Short mmCIF file of C-alpha atoms in Angstrom, two decimals:
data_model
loop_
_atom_site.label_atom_id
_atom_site.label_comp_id
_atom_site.label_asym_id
_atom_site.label_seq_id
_atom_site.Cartn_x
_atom_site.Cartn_y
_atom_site.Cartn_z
CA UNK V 22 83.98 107.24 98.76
CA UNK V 23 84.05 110.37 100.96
CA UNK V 24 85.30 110.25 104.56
CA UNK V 25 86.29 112.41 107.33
CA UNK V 26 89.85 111.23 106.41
CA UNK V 27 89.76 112.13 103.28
CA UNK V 28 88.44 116.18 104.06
CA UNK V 29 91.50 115.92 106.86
CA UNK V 30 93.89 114.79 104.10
CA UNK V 31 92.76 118.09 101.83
CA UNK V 32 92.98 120.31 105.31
CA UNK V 33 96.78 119.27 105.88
CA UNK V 34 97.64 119.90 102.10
CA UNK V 35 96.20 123.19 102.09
CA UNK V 36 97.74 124.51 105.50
CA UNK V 37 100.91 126.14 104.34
CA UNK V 38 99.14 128.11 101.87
CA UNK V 39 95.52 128.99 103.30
CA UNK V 40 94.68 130.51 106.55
CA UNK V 41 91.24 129.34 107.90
CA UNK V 42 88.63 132.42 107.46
CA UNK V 43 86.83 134.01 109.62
CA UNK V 44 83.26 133.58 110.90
CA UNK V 45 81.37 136.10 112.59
CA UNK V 46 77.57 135.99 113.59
CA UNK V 47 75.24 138.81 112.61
CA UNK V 48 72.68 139.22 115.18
CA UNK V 49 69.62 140.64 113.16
CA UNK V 50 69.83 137.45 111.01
CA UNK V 51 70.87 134.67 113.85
CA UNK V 52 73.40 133.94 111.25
CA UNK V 53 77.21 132.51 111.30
CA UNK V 54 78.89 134.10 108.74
CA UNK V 55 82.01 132.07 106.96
CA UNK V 56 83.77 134.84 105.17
CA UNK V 57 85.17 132.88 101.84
CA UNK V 58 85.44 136.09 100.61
CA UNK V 59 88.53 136.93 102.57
CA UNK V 60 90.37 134.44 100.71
CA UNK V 61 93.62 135.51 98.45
CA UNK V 62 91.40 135.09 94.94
CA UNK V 63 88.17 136.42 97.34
CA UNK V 64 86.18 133.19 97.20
CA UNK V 65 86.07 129.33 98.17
CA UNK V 66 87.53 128.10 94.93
CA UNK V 67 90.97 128.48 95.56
CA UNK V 68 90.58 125.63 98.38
CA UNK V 69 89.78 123.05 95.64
CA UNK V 70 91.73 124.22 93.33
CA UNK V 71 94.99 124.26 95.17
CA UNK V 72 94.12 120.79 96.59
CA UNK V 73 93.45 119.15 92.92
CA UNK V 74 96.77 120.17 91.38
CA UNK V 75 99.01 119.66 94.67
CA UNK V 76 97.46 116.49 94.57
CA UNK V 77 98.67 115.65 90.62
CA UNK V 78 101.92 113.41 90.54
CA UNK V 79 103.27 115.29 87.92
CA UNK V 80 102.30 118.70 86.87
CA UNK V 81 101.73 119.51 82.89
CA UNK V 82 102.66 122.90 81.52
CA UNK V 83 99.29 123.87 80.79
CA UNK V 84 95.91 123.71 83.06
CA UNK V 85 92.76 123.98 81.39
CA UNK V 86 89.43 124.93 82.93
CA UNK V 87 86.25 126.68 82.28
CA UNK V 88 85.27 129.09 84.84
CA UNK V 89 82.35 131.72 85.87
CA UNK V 90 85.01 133.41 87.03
CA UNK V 91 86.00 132.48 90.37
CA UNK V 92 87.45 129.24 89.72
CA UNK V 93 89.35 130.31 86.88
CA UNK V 94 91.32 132.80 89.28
CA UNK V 95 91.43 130.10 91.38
CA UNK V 96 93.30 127.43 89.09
CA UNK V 97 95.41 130.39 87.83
CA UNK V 98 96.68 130.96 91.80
CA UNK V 99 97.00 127.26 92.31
CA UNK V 100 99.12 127.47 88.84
CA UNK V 101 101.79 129.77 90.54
CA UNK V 102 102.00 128.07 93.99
CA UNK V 103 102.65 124.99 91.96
CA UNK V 104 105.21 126.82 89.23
CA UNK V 105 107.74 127.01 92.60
CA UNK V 106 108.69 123.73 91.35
CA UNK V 107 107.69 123.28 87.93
CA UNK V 108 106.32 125.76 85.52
CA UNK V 109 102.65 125.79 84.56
CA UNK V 110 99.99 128.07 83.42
CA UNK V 111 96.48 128.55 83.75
CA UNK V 112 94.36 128.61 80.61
CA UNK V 113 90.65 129.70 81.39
CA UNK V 114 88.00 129.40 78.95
CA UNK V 115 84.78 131.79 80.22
CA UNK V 116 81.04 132.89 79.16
CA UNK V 117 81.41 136.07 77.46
CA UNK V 118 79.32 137.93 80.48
CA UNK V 119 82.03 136.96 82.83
CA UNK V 120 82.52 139.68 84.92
CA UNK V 121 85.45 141.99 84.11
CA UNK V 122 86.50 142.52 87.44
CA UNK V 123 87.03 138.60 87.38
CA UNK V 124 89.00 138.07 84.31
CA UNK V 125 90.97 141.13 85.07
CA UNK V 126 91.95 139.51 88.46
CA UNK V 127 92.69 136.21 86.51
CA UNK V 128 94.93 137.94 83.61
CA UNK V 129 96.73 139.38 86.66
CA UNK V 130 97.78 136.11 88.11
CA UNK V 131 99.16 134.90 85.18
CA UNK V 132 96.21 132.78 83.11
CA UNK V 133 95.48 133.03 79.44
CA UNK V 134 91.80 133.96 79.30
CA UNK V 135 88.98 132.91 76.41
CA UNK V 136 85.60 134.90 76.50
CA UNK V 137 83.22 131.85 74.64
CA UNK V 138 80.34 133.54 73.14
CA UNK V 139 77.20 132.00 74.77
CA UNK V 140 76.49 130.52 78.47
CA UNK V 141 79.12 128.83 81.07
CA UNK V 142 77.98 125.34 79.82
CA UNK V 143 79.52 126.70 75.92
CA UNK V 144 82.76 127.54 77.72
CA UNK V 145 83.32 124.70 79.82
CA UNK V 146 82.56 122.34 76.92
CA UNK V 147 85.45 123.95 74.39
CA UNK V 148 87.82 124.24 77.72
CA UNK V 149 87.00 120.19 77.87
CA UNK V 150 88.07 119.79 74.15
CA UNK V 151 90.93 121.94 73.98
CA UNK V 152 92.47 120.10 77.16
CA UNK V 153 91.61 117.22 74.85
CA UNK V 154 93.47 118.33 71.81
CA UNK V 155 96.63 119.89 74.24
CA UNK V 156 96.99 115.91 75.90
CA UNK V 157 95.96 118.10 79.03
CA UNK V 158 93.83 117.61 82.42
CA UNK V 159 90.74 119.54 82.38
CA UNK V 160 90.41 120.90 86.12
CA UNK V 161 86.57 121.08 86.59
CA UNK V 162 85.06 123.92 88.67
CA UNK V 163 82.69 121.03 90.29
CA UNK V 164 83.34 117.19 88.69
CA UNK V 165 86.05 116.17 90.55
CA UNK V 166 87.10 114.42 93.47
CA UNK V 167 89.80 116.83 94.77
CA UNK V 168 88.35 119.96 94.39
CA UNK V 169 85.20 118.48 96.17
CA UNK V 170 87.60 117.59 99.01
CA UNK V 171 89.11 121.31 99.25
CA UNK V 172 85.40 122.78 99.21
CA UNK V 173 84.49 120.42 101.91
CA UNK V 174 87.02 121.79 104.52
CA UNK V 175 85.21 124.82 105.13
CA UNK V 176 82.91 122.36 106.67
CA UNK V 177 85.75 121.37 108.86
CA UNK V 178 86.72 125.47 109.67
CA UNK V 179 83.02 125.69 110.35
CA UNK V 180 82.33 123.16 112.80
CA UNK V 181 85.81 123.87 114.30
CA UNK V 182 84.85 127.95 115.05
CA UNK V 183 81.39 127.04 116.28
CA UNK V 184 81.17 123.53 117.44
CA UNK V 185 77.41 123.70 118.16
CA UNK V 186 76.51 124.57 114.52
CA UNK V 187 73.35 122.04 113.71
CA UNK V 188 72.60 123.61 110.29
CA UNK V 189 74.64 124.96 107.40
CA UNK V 190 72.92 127.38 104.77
CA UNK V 191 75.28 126.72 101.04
CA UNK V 192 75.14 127.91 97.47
CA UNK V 193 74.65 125.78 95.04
CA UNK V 194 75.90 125.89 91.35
CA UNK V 195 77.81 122.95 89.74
CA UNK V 196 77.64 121.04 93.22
CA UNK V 197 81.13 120.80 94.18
CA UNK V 198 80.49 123.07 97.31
CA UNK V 199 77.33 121.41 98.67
CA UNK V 200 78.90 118.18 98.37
CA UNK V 201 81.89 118.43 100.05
CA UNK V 202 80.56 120.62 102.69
CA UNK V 203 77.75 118.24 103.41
CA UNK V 204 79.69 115.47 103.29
CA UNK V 205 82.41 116.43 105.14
CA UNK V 206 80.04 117.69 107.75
CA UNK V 207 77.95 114.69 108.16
CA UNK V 208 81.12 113.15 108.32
CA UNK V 209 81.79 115.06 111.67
CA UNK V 210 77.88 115.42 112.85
CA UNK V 211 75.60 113.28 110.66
CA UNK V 212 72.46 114.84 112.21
CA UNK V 213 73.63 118.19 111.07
CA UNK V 214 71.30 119.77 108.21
CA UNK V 215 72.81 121.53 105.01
CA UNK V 216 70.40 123.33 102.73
CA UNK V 217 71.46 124.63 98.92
CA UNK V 218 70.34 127.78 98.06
CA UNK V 219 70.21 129.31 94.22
CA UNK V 220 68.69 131.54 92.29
CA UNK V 221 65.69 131.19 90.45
CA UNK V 222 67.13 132.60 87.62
CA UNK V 223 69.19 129.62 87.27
CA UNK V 224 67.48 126.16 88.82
CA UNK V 225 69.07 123.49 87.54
CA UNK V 226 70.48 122.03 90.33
CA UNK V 227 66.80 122.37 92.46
CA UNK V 228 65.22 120.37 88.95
CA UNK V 229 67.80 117.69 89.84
CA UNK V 230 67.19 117.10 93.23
CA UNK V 231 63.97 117.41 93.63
CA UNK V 232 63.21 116.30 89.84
CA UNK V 233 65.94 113.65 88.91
CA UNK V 234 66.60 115.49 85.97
CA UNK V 235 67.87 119.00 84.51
CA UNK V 236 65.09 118.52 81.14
CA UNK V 237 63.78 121.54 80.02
CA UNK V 238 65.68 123.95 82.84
CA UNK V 239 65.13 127.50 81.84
CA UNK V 240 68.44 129.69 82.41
CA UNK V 241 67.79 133.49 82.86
CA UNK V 242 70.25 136.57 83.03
CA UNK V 243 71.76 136.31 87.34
CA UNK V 244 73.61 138.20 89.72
CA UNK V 245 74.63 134.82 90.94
CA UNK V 246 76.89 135.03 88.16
CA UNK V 247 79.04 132.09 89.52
CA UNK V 248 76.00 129.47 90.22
CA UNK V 249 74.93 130.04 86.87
CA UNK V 250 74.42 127.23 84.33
CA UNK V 251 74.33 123.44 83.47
CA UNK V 252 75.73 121.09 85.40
CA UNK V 253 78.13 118.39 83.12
CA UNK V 254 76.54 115.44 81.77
CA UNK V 255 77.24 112.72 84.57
CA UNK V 256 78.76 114.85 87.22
CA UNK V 257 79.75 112.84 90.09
CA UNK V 258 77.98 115.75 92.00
CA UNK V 259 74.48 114.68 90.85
CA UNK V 260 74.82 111.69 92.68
CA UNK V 261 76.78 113.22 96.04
CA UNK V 262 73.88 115.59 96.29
CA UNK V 263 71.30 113.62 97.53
CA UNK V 264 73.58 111.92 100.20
CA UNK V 265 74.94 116.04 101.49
CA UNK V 266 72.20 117.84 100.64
CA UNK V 267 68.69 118.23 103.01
CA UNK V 268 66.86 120.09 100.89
CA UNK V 269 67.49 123.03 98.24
CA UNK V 270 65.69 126.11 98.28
CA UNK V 271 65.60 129.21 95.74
CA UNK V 272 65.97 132.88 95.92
CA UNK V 273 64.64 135.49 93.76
CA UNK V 274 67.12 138.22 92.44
CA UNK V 275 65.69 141.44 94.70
CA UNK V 276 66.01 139.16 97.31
CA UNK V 277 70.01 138.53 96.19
CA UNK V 278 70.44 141.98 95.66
CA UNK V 279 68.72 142.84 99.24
CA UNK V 280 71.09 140.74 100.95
CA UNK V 281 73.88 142.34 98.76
CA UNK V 282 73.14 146.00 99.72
CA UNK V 283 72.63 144.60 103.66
CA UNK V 284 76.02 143.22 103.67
CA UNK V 285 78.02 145.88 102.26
CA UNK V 286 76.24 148.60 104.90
CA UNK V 287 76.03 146.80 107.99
CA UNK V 288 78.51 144.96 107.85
CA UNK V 289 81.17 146.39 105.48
CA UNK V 290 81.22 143.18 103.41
CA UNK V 291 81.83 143.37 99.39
CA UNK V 292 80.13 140.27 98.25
CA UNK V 293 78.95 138.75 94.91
CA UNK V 294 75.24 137.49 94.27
CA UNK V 295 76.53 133.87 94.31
CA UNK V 296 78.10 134.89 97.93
CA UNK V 297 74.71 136.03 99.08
CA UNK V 298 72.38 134.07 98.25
CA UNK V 299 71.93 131.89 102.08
CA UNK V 300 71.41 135.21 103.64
CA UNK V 301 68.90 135.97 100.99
CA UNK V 302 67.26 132.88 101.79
CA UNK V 303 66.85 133.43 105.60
CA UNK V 304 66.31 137.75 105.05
CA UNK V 305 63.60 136.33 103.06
CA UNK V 306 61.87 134.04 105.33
CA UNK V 307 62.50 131.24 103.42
CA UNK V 308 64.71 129.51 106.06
CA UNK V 309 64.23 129.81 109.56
CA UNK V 310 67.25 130.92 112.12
CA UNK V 311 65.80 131.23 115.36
CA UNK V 312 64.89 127.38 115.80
CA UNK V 313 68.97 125.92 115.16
CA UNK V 314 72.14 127.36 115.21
CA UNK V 315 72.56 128.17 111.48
CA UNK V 316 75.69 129.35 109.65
CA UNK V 317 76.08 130.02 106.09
CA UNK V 318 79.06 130.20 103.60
CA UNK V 319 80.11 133.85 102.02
CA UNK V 320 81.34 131.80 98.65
CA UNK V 321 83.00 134.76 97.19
CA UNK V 322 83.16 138.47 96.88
CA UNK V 323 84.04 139.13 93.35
CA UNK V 324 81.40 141.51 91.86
CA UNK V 325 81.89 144.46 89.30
CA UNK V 326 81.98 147.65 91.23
CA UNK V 327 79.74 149.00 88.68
CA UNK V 328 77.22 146.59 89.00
CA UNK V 329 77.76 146.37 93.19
CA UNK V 330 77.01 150.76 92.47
CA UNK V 331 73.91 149.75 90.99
CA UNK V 332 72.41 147.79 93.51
CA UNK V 333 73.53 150.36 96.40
CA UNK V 334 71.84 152.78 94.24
CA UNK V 335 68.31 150.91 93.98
CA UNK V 336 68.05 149.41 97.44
CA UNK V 337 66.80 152.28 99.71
CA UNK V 338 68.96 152.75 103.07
CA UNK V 339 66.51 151.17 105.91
#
């Protein structure tokens, strides 16, 4: 069970180590922007992250996870906030396409890192078995109670910053971000709407909700590296989606890389696919600004500056 409380209780145990972010509102879009980019491992992760293993009683000497990317560098800075008082180490297990610019960061704060040949669902299943063999936790990017609990106080920041928000825009991967941002903010304002947003490229959260099921779920090659793949067999998120979520809509990946190129020039904003993908939605037309105060959550800014290049160079300058 999820209540304000228990978002309030994750706030407190993050405040000496996380300052809130900022959000800002871009005009053209009649969007609020919540930077989670500006974070010390540049995205949202490091909220549940540090939150799960402050919350452990006692802390092993290893913690396991499999990561896109960003949560991995996020476990791996929760590892050394925690090794002030007893030692501990990251160990990441990743897809092989994980972005190098990613495990770089993560090598850098101290984690042993695994490319896994194959997709994210092929890491995080040998990350769950080798916590297995080690007698280990497994800290899930998504599947767990206190890392849904961190996510959900950006909710908290949100509604805080701009108290007349009615509607909050949120990528959607494993479902550990829309769920505890939806249900922390229905917590505070039940009528408030949240809305997932994901690439088409990677659906498997949209087949769920709207579907009941993730049968049959093609996966394709994504700039929204870190929404990409299957969700874990019986995932308390499944469930906590239909109670947070409104509705899910999908993006296509010009539109991603659109809202990636807009960012970076107007507003001087480096920021992954998986970061852009509610401002893709509304650039789009998919999701309407102008009829509620709508914000949206800027989940990371971790992207390869070869592949950020890339896009700059394909998107022509309005």
């Amino acid at each position: 069970m999820f209540t304000l409380p228990t978002f309030q209780t994750a706030q407190t145990r993050l405040h000496p180590h996380l300052v809130p972010t900022p959000m800002t509102y871009a005009t053209p879009a009649h969007l609020h922007l919540k930077w989670e980019n500006h974070q010390p491992t540049h995205s949202f992760k490091v909220r549940g992250a540090i939150n799960k293993i402050l919350a452990m009683p006692s802390l092993p000497p290893l913690l396991i996870t499999g990561s896109a990317g960003n949560h991995g560098q996020a476990v791996a800075h929760a590892a050394q906030i925690a090794s002030q008082s007893t030692p501990t180490q990251a160990w990441v297990f990743v897809p092989e396409n994980t972005p190098h610019v990613k495990v770089n960061r993560m090598i850098a704060l101290g984690a042993k890192v695994e490319r896994v040949p194959g997709l994210f669902a092929d890491a995080e299943a040998k990350a769950i078995r080798t916590a297995r063999e080690h007698g280990v936790p497994f800290i899930s990017a998504y599947n767990d109670r206190d890392v849904i609990a961190g996510a959900g106080t950006i909710a908290l920041e949100m509604l805080a910053q701009t108290p007349t928000l009615t509607r909050i825009l949120v990528p959607a991967g494993g479902g550990g971000l829309i769920s505890g941002v939806g249900l922390a903010a229905k917590a505070v304002n039940p009528a408030i709407e949240v809305i997932g947003v994901l690439a088409e490229a990677s659906p498997y959260l949209y087949h769920q909700f709207y579907y009941g099921h993730m049968r049959d779920v093609e996966e394709h090659p994504t700039l929204t590296d870190g929404l990409a793949g299957a969700v874990e067999p019986g995932s308390i998120t499944l469930d906590l989606i239909t109670q947070a979520c409104d509705a899910i809509v999908q993006v296509t990946e010009a539109e991603v890389a659109n809202a990636i190129a807009f960012l970076y020039r107007e507003l001087g904003e480096v920021v992954e696919g998986s970061g852009a993908v509610g401002l893709a939605a509304v650039m789009a037309g998919k999701i309407r600004t102008d009829d509620r105060v709508t914000g949206t959550i800027v989940s990371g800014g971790n992207i390869d500056p070869e592949k950020l290049a890339h896009i700059l160079a394909h998107i022509p300058t309005p």
